[in-house]
Every structure is written in C-alpha cells, then in structure tokens.
Backbone as a ProteinNet text record, in pm:
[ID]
protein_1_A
[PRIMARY]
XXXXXXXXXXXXXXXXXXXXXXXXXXXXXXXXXXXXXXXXXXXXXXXXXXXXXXXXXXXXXXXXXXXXXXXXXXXXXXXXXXXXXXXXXXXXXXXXXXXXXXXXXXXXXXXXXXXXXXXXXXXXXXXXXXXXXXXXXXXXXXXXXXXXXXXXXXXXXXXXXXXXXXXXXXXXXXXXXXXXXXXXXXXXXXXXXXXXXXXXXXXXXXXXXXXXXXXXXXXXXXXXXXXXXXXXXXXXXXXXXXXXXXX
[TERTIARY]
-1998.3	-1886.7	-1807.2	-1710.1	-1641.5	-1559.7	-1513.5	-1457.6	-1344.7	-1294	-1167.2	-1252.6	-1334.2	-1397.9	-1509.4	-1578.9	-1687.5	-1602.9	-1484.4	-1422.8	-1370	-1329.9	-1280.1	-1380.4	-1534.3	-1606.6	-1691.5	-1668.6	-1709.5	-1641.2	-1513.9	-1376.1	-1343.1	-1460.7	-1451.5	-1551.2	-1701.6	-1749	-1805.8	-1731.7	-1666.6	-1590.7	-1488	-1357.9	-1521.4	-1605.3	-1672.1	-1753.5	-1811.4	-1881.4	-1811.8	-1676	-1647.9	-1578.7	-1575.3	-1501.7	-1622	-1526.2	-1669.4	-1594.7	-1607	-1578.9	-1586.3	-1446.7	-1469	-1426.7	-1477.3	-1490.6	-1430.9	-1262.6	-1177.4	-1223.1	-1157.3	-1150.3	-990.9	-898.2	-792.6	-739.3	-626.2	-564.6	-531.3	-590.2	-520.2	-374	-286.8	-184.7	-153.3	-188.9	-169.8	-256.4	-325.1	-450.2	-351.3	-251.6	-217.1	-116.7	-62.3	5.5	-119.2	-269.3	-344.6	-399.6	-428.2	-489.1	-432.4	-303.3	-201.1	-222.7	-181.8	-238.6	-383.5	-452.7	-638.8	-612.2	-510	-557.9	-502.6	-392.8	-296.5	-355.6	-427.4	-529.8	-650.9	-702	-824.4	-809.4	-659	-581.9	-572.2	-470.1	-457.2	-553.6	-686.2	-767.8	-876.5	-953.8	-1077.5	-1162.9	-1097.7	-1134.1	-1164.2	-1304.2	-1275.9	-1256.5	-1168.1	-1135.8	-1200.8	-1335.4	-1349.8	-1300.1	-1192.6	-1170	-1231	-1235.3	-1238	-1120.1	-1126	-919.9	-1048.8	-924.6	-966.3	-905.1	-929.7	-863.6	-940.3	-781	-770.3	-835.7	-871.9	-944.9	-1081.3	-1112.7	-1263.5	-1291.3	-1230	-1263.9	-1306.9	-1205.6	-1269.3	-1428.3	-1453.4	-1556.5	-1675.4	-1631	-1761.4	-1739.4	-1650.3	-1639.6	-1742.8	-1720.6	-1809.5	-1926.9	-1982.8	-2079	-2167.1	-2102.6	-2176.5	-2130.1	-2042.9	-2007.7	-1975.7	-2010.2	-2005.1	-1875.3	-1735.1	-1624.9	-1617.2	-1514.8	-1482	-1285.2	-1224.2	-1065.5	-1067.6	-953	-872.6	-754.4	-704.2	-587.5	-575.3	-527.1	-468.9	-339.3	-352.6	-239	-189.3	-153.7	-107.8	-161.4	-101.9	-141.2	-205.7	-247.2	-313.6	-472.3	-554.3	-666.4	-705.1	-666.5	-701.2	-689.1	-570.6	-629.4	-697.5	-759.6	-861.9	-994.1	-995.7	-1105.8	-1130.4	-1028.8	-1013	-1077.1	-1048.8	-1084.6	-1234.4	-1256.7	-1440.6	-1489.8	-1463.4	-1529.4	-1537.5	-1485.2	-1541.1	-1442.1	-1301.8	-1248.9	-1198.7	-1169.7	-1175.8	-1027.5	-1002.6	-880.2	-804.8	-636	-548.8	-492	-651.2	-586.4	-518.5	-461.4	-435.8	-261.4	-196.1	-67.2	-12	115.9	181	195.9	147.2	161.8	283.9	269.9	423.8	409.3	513.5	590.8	594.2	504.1	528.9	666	688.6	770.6	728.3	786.1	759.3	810.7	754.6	875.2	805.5	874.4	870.9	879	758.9	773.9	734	786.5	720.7	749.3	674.6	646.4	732.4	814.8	916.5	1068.7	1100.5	1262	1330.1	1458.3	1539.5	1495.2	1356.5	1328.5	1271.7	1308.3	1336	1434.2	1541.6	1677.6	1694.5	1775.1	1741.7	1827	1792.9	1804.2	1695.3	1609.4	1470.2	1537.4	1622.6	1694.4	1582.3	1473.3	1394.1	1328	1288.2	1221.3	1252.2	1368.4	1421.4	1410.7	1496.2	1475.1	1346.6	1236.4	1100.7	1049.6	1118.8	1111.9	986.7	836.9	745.3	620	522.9	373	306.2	276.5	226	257.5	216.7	302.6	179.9	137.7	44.6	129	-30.8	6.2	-116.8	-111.5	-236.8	-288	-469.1	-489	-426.9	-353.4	-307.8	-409.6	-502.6	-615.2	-701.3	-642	-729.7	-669.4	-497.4	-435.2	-285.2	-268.8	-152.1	30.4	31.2	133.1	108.9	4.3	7.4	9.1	1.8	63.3	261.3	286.1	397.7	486.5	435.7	500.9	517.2	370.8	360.7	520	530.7	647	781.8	791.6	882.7	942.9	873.9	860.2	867.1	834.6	858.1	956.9	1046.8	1163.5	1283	1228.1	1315.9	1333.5	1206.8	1164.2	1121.1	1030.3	1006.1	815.8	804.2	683.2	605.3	615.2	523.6	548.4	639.6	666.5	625.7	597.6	536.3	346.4	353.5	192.6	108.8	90.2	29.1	46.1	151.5	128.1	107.7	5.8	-62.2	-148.5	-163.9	-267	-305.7	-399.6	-396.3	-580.7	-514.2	-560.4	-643.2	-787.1	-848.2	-733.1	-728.3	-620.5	-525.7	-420.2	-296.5	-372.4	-451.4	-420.2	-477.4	-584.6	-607.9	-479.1	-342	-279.5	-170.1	-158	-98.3	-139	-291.8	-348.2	-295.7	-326.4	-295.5	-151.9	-53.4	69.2	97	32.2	-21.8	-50.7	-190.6	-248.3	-124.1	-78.5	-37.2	-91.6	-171.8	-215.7	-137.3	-31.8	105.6	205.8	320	458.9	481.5	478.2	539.1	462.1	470.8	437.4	445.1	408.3	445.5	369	386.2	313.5	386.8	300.6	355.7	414.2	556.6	663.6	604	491.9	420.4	358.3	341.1	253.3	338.9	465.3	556	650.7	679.7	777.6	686.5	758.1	730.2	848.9	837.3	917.8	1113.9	1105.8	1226.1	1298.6	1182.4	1270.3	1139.6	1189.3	1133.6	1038.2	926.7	833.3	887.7	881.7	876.4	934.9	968.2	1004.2	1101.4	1118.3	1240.9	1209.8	1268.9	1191.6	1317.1	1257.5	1334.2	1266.1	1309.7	1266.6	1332.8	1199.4	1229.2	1347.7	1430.9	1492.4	1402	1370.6	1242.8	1287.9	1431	1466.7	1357.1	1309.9	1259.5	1118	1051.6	934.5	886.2	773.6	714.3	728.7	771.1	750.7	602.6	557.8	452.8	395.5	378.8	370.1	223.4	179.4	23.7	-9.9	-127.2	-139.6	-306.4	-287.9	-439.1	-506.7	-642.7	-667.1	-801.2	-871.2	-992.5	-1116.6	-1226.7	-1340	-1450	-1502.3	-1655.1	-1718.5	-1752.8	-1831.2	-1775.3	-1636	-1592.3	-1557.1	-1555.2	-1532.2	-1580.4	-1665.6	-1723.9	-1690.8	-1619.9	-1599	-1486.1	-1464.1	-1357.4	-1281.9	-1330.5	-1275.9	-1185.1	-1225.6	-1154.1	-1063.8	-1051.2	-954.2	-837.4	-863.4	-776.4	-688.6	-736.6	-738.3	-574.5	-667.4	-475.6	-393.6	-444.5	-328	-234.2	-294.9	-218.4	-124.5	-153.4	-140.6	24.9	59.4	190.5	286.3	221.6	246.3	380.7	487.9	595.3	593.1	499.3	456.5	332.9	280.9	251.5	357.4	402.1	511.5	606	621	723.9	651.8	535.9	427.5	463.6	454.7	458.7	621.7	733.4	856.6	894	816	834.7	758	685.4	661.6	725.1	789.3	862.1	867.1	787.4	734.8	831.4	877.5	948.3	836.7	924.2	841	869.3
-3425.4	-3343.2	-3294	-3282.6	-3298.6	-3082	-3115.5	-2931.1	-2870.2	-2960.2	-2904.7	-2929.3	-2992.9	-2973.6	-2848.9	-2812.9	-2726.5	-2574.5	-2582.1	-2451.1	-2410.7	-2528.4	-2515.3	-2468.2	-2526	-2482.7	-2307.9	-2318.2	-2175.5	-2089.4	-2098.6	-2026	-1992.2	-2113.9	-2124.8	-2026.2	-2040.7	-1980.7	-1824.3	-1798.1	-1670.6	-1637.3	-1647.8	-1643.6	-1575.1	-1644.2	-1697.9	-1526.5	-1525.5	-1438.6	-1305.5	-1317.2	-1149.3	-1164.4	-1287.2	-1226.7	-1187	-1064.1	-1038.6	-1025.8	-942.6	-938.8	-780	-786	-638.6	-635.4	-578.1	-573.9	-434.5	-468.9	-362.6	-417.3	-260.9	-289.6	-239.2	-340.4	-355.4	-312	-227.6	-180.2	-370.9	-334.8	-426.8	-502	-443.5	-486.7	-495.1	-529	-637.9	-707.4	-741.9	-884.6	-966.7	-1006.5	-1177.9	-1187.3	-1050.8	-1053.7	-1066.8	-936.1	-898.4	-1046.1	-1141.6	-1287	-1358	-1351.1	-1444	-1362	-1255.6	-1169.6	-1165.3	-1206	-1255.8	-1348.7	-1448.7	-1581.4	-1566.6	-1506.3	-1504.2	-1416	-1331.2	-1236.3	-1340	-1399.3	-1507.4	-1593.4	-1625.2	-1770.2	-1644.5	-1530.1	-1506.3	-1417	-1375.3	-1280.6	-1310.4	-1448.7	-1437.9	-1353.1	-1290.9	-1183.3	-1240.5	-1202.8	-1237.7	-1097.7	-1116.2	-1024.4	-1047.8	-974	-971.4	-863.7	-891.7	-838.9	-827.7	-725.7	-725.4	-611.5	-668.9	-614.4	-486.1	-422.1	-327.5	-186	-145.3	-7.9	105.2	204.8	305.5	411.2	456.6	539.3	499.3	364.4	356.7	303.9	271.8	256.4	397.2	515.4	616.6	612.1	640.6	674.4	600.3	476.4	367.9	400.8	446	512.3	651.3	707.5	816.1	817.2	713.5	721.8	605.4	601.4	485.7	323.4	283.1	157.9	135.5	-20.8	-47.9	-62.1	-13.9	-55.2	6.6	-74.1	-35.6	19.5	-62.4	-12.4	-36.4	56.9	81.2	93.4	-41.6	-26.7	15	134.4	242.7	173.4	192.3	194	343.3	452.4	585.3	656.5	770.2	821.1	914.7	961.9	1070.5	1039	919.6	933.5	856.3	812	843.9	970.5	1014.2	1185.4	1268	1244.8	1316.6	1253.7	1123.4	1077.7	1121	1126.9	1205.1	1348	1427.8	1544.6	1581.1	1455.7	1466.3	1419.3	1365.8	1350.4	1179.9	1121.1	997.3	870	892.3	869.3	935	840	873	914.4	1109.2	1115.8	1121.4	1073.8	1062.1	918	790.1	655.9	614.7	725.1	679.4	660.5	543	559.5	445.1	452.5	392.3	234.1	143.8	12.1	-24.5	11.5	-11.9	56.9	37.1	95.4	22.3	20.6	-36.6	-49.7	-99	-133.4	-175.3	-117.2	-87	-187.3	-282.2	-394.9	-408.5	-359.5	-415.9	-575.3	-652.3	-781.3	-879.1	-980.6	-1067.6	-1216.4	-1281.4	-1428.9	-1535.4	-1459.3	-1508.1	-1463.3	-1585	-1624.5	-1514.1	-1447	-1330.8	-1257.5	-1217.6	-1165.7	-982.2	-951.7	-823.6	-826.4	-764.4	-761.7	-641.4	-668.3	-610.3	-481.9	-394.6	-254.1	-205.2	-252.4	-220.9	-175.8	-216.4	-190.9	-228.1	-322.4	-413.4	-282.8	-168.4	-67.4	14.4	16.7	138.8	33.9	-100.5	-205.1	-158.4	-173	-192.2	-316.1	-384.4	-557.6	-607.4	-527.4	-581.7	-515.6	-560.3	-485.8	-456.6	-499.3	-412	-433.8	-322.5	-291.8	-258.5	-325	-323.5	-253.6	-174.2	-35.1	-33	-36	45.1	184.1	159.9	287.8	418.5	495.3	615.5	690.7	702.8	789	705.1	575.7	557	466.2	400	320.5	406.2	396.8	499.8	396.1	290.1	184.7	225	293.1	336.8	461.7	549.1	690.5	663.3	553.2	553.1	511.9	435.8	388.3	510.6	578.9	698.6	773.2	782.9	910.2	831.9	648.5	622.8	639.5	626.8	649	779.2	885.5	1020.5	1043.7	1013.2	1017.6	954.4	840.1	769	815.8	948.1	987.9	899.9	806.6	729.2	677.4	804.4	793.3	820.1	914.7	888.3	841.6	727.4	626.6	537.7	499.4	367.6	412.2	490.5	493.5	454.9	460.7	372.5	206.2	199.8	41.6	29.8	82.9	58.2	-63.4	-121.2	-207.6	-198.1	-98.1	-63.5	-97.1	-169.4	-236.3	-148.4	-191.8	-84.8	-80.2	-164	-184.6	-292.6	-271.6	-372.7	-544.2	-549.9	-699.4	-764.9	-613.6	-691.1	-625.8	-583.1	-530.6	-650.5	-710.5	-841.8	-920.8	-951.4	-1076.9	-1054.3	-898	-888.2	-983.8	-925.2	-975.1	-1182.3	-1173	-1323.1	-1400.2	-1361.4	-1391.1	-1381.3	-1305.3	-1287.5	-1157.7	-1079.3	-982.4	-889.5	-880.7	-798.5	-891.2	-835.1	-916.7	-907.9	-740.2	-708.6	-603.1	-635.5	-481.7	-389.6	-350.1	-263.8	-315.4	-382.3	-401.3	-399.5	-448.2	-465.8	-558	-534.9	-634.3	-741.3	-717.6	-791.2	-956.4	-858.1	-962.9	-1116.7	-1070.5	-1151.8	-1188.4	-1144.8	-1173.9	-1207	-1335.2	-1437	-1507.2	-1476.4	-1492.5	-1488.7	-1381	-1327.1	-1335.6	-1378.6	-1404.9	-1365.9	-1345.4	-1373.5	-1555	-1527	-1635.1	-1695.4	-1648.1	-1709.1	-1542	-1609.1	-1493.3	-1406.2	-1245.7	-1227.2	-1037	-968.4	-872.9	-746.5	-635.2	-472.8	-442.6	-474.8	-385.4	-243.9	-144	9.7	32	103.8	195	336.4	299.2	440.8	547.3	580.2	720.6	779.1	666.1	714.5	750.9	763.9	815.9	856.2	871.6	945.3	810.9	782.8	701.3	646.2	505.4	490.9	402.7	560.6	529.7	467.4	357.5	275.8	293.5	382.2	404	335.1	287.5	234.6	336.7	358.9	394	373.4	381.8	339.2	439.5	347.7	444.3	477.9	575	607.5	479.5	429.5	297.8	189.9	188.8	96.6	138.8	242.7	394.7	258	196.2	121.9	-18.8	-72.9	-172	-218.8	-324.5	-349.7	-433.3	-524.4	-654	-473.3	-358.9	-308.3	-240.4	-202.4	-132.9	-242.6	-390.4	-483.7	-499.3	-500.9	-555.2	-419.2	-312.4	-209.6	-227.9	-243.4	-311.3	-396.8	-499.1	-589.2	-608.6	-504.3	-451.5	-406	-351.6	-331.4	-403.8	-485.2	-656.8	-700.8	-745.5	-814.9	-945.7	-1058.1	-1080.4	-1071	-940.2	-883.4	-788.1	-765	-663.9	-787.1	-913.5	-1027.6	-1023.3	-1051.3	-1096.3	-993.7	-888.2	-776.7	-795.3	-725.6	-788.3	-901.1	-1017.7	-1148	-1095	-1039.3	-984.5	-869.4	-835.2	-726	-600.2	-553	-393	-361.9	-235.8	-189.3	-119.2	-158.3	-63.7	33
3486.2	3438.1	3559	3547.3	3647.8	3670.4	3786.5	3784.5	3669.6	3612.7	3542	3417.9	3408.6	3247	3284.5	3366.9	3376	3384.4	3414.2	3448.3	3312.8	3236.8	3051.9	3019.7	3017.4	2909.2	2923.1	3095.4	3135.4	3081.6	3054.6	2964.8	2867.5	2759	2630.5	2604.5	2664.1	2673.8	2675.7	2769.8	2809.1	2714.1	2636.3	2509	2424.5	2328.8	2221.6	2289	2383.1	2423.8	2405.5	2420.6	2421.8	2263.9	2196.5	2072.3	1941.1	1862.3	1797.3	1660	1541.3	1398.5	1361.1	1312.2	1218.1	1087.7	1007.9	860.9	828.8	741.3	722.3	579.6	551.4	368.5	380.1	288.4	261.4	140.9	75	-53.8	-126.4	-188.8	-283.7	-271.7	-237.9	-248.1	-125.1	-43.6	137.8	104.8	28.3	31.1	106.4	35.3	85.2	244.9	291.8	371.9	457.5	471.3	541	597.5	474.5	511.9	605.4	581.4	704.7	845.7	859.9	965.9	1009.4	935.7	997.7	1036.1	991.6	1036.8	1202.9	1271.4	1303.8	1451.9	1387.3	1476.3	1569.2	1425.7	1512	1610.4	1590.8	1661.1	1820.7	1822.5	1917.5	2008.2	1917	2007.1	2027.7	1886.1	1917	1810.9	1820.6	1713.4	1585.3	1487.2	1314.8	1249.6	1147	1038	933.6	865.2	746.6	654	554.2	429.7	325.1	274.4	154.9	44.9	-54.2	-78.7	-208.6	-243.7	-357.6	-363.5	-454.4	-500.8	-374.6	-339.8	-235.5	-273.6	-371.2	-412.4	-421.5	-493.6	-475	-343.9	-246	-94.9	-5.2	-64.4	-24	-94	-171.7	-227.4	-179.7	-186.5	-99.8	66	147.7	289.7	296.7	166.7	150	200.7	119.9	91.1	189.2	297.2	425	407	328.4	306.7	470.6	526.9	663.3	739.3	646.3	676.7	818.3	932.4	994.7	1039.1	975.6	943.3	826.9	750.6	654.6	645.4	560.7	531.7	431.7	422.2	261.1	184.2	101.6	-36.9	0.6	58	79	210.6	264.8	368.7	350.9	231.5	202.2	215.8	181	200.3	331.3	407.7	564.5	616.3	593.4	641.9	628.2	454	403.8	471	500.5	593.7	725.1	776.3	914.1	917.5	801.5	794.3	752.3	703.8	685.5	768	866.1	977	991.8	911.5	890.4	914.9	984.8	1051.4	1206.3	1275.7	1423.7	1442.8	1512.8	1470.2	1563.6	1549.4	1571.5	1616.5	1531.5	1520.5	1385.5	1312.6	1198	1215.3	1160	1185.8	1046.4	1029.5	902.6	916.4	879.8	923.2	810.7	729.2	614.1	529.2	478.4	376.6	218.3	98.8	1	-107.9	-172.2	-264.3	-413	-527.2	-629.6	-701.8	-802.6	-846.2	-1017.4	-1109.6	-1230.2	-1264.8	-1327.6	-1312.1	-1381.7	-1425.9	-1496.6	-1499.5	-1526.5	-1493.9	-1582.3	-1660.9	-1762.3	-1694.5	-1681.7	-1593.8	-1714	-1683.1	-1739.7	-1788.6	-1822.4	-1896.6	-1845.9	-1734.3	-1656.6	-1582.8	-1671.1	-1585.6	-1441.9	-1380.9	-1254.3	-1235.5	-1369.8	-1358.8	-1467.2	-1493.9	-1549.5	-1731.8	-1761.5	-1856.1	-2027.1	-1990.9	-2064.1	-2120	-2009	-2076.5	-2156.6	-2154.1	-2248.8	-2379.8	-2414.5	-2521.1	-2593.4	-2521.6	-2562.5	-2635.3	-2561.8	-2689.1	-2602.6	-2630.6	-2527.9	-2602.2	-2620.8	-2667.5	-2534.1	-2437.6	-2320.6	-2218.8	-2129.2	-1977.8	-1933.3	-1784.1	-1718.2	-1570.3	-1588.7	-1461.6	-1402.3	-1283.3	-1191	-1221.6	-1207	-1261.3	-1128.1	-1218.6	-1134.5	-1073.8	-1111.5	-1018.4	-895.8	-881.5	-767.7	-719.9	-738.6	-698.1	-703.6	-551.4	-543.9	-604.2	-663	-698.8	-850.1	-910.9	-1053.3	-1052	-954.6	-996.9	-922.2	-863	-798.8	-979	-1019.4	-1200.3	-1243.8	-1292.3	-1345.7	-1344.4	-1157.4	-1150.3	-1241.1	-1175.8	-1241.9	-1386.6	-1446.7	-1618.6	-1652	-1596.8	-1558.3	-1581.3	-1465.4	-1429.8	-1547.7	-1580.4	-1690.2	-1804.8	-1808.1	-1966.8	-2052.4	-1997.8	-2059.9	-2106.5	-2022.4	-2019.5	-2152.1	-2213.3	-2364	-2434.8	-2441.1	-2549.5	-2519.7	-2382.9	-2369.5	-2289	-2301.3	-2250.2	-2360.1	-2471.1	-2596.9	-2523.7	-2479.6	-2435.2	-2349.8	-2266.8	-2107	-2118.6	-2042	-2003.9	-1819.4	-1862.5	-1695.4	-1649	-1516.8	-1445.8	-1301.5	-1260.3	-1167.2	-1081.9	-999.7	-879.9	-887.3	-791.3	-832.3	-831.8	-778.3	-814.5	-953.3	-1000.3	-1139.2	-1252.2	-1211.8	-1256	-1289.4	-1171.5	-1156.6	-1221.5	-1219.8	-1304.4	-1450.3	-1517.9	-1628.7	-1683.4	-1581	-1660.8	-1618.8	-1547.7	-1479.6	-1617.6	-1683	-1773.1	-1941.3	-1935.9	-2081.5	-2133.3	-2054.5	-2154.1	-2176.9	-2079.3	-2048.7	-2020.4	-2104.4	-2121.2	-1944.2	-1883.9	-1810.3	-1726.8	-1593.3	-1552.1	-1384.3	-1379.5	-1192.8	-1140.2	-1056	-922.1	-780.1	-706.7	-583.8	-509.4	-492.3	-435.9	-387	-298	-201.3	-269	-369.7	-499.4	-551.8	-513.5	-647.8	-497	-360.6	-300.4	-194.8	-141.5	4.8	39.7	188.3	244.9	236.3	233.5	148.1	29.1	-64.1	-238.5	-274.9	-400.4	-541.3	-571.9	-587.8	-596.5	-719.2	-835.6	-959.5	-1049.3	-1170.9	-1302.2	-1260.2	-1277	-1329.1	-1265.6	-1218.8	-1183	-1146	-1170.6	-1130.1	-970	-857.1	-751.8	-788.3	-798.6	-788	-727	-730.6	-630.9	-615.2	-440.1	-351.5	-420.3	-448.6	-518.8	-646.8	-708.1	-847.1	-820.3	-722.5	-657.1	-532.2	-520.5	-355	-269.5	-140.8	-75	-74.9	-72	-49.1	67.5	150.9	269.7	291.6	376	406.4	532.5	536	676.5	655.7	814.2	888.2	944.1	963	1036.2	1068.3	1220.6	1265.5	1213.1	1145.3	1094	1218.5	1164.1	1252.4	1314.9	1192.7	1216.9	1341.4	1326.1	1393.3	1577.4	1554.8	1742.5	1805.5	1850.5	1945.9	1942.5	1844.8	1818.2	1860.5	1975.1	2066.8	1980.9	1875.6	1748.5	1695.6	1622	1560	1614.9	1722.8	1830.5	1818.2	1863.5	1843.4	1747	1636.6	1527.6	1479.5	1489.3	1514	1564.3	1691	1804.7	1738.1	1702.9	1652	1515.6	1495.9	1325.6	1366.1	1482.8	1555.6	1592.8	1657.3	1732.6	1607.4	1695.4	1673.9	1598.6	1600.6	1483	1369.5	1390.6	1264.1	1187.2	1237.2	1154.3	1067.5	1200.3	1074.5	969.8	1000.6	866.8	735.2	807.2	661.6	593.5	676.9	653.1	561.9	578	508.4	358.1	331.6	203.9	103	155.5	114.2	148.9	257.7	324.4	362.6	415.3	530.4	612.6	733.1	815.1	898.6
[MASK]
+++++++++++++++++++++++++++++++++++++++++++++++++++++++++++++++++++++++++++++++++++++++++++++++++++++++++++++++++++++++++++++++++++++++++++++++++++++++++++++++++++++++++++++++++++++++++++++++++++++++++++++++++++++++++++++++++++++++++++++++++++++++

C-alpha cells in the first residue's frame, strides 16, 4: 500500500472515529424537512441523526420522565422553556429554528378555495384537527375557528388526530374531506404538492414559533452540539424555507 492510500485510510479512519449519533425527538410536523437535513448533516459531519417524529406535548412527558432524547425539536417555544426550567434542558441553548405555517387542506383539486371560504359553506362531514392539548398546530386551528366564529358549529365535526401527521393521514385517507395541518406537510419546494388549500393568514393566531433546544442527556454529546449548529447553517435553513417555514 502505498503513502497516498495509507494517509486516506488513516483519515477515514480518524473521520469514523470521531463521528458519533444523537437521538432528537422531532414535532411532528418537520418529520420530512428534519429527514433531508439528517441526510445532509451525515454527508457533511459524520455525524448520525436518529429521529423519531411525534406529538410536542407527549415528547415533553416522555423527556419527563427519562426518555433518552438528546435534542428537541418543538412544535412551540413554550415547552423547551418549561424544560429548561425543570432542569432538564441545558440553559440558554434553546433558540427558534422556524417559524410554522397553518394551511387548511385537502387532497381534492378546488375544493378549498384560497380564502377558507369552504368553512363557512360547510359542504363537508369532517374536519381533521390536531389534538389541541398536546399539538400546538391544533390549538393554532382552535384560535382560527375562534376567530371566524366558527368554532361550535363545526366542532361536532372534528376528527382529531394525536399529532399533525396522523392529522394529515386522516384527510389523506378520506376520513376527513378537509383539514389543518402543517404547510410543511402539503408544500415542497416552493408549491403546493397536490389538492387545493387556505394558507392561514399568521393574523388569525399566536405565531408558531419552533424552538430547539439541547437536553441534559445530550450536555456531553459533541454529535448533539453539532447537530444545532447546523440546524443554523445556510443550507439548513434552505432546507426549511423550501418547505414552507419562515425563519
């Protein structure tokens, strides 16, 4: 073997040796951006990302209670801080990686005109919503419908879902004509994927702001220190952007 191959593999080597794996638990609604960004992370650091996606509220609760996560990406900024404050995040790494977007939606071409006008009609048997108590994109509906006055006429027709992505499947499936989810869900790379859809206007609710932030578990973990870092990085932010976030 010769010097320019023994100096590669000492390199490769070396790479494999310092790269290691951290295991975030992710909101539901970045699953598919978060995936492109693992892949994107591994290519440039070495680093592995294990995910797992799910509702922001029951992620607290499993953080509670010793689940091995080491970052969190929130659906809201409110329960990283409340983590921070129990001791169980490391503080002052928590910061906003984006900004969500609210999109009334469905998988049938015209059939959500793009001033949410379909709701007041009511020409629909159910509307699938995230559950509001533990998915902050179903108390973000909640306010909407609120606001519209529209809310106790159509809450008999909920079909609500733990977290957004089984909120999505619902109206995916047929079990809902129509329903709120997350922009993220239905938009790539600057359009509309398929069907027919109301992006919110932010006016009709609380911003829903997504903040990261580094857990206990992870303090020592050089893969999860990274893994934020990069969460900043010029193309991770395209990544989010190309889905519909602001940031």
């Amino acid at each position: 073997m010769n010097a320019p191959t023994l100096l590669l593999a000492a390199l490769l080597v070396s790479a494999n040796a310092d790269a290691g794996e951290v295991q975030v638990a992710v909101a539901a609604n970045f699953t598919a951006p978060m995936q492109r960004i693992a892949t994107e992370f591994e290519k440039d650091s070495g680093h592995k990302a294990a995910l797992m996606s799910g509702a922001t509220g029951k992620f607290y609760a499993q953080i509670s209670h010793g689940a091995p996560f080491e970052v969190f990406l929130s659906a809201d900024d409110e329960t990283p801080a409340r983590l921070e404050t129990d001791g169980l995040a490391v503080a002052g790494s928590r910061f906003t990686y984006a900004t969500g977007r609210l999109v009334l939606w469905s998988p049938r071409e015209g059939y959500v005109d793009d001033k949410g006008e379909v709701l007041k009609k009511g020409d629909f048997r159910h509307l699938a919503i995230a559950n509001p108590r533990t998915a902050p994109y179903g108390a973000a509906a909640l306010q909407v419908l609120g606001k519209l006055g529209l809310q106790p006429a159509l809450t008999p027709r909920f079909v609500q879902g733990e977290n957004i992505a089984q909120t999505h499947s619902f109206v995916v499936s047929g079990n809902a004509e129509l329903g709120f989810v997350a922009l993220a869900q239905v938009y790539k790379d600057g359009r509309l994927g398929a069907g027919s859809a109301w992006i919110v206007p932010a006016s009709l609710h609380a911003p829903i702001r997504q903040d990261a932030v580094l857990l206990m578990k992870g303090a020592s973990n050089p893969a999860a220190a990274a893994l934020l870092k990069y969460l900043k990085s010029d193309k991770a932010r395209a990544i989010i952007r190309s889905f519909g976030y602001e940031i």
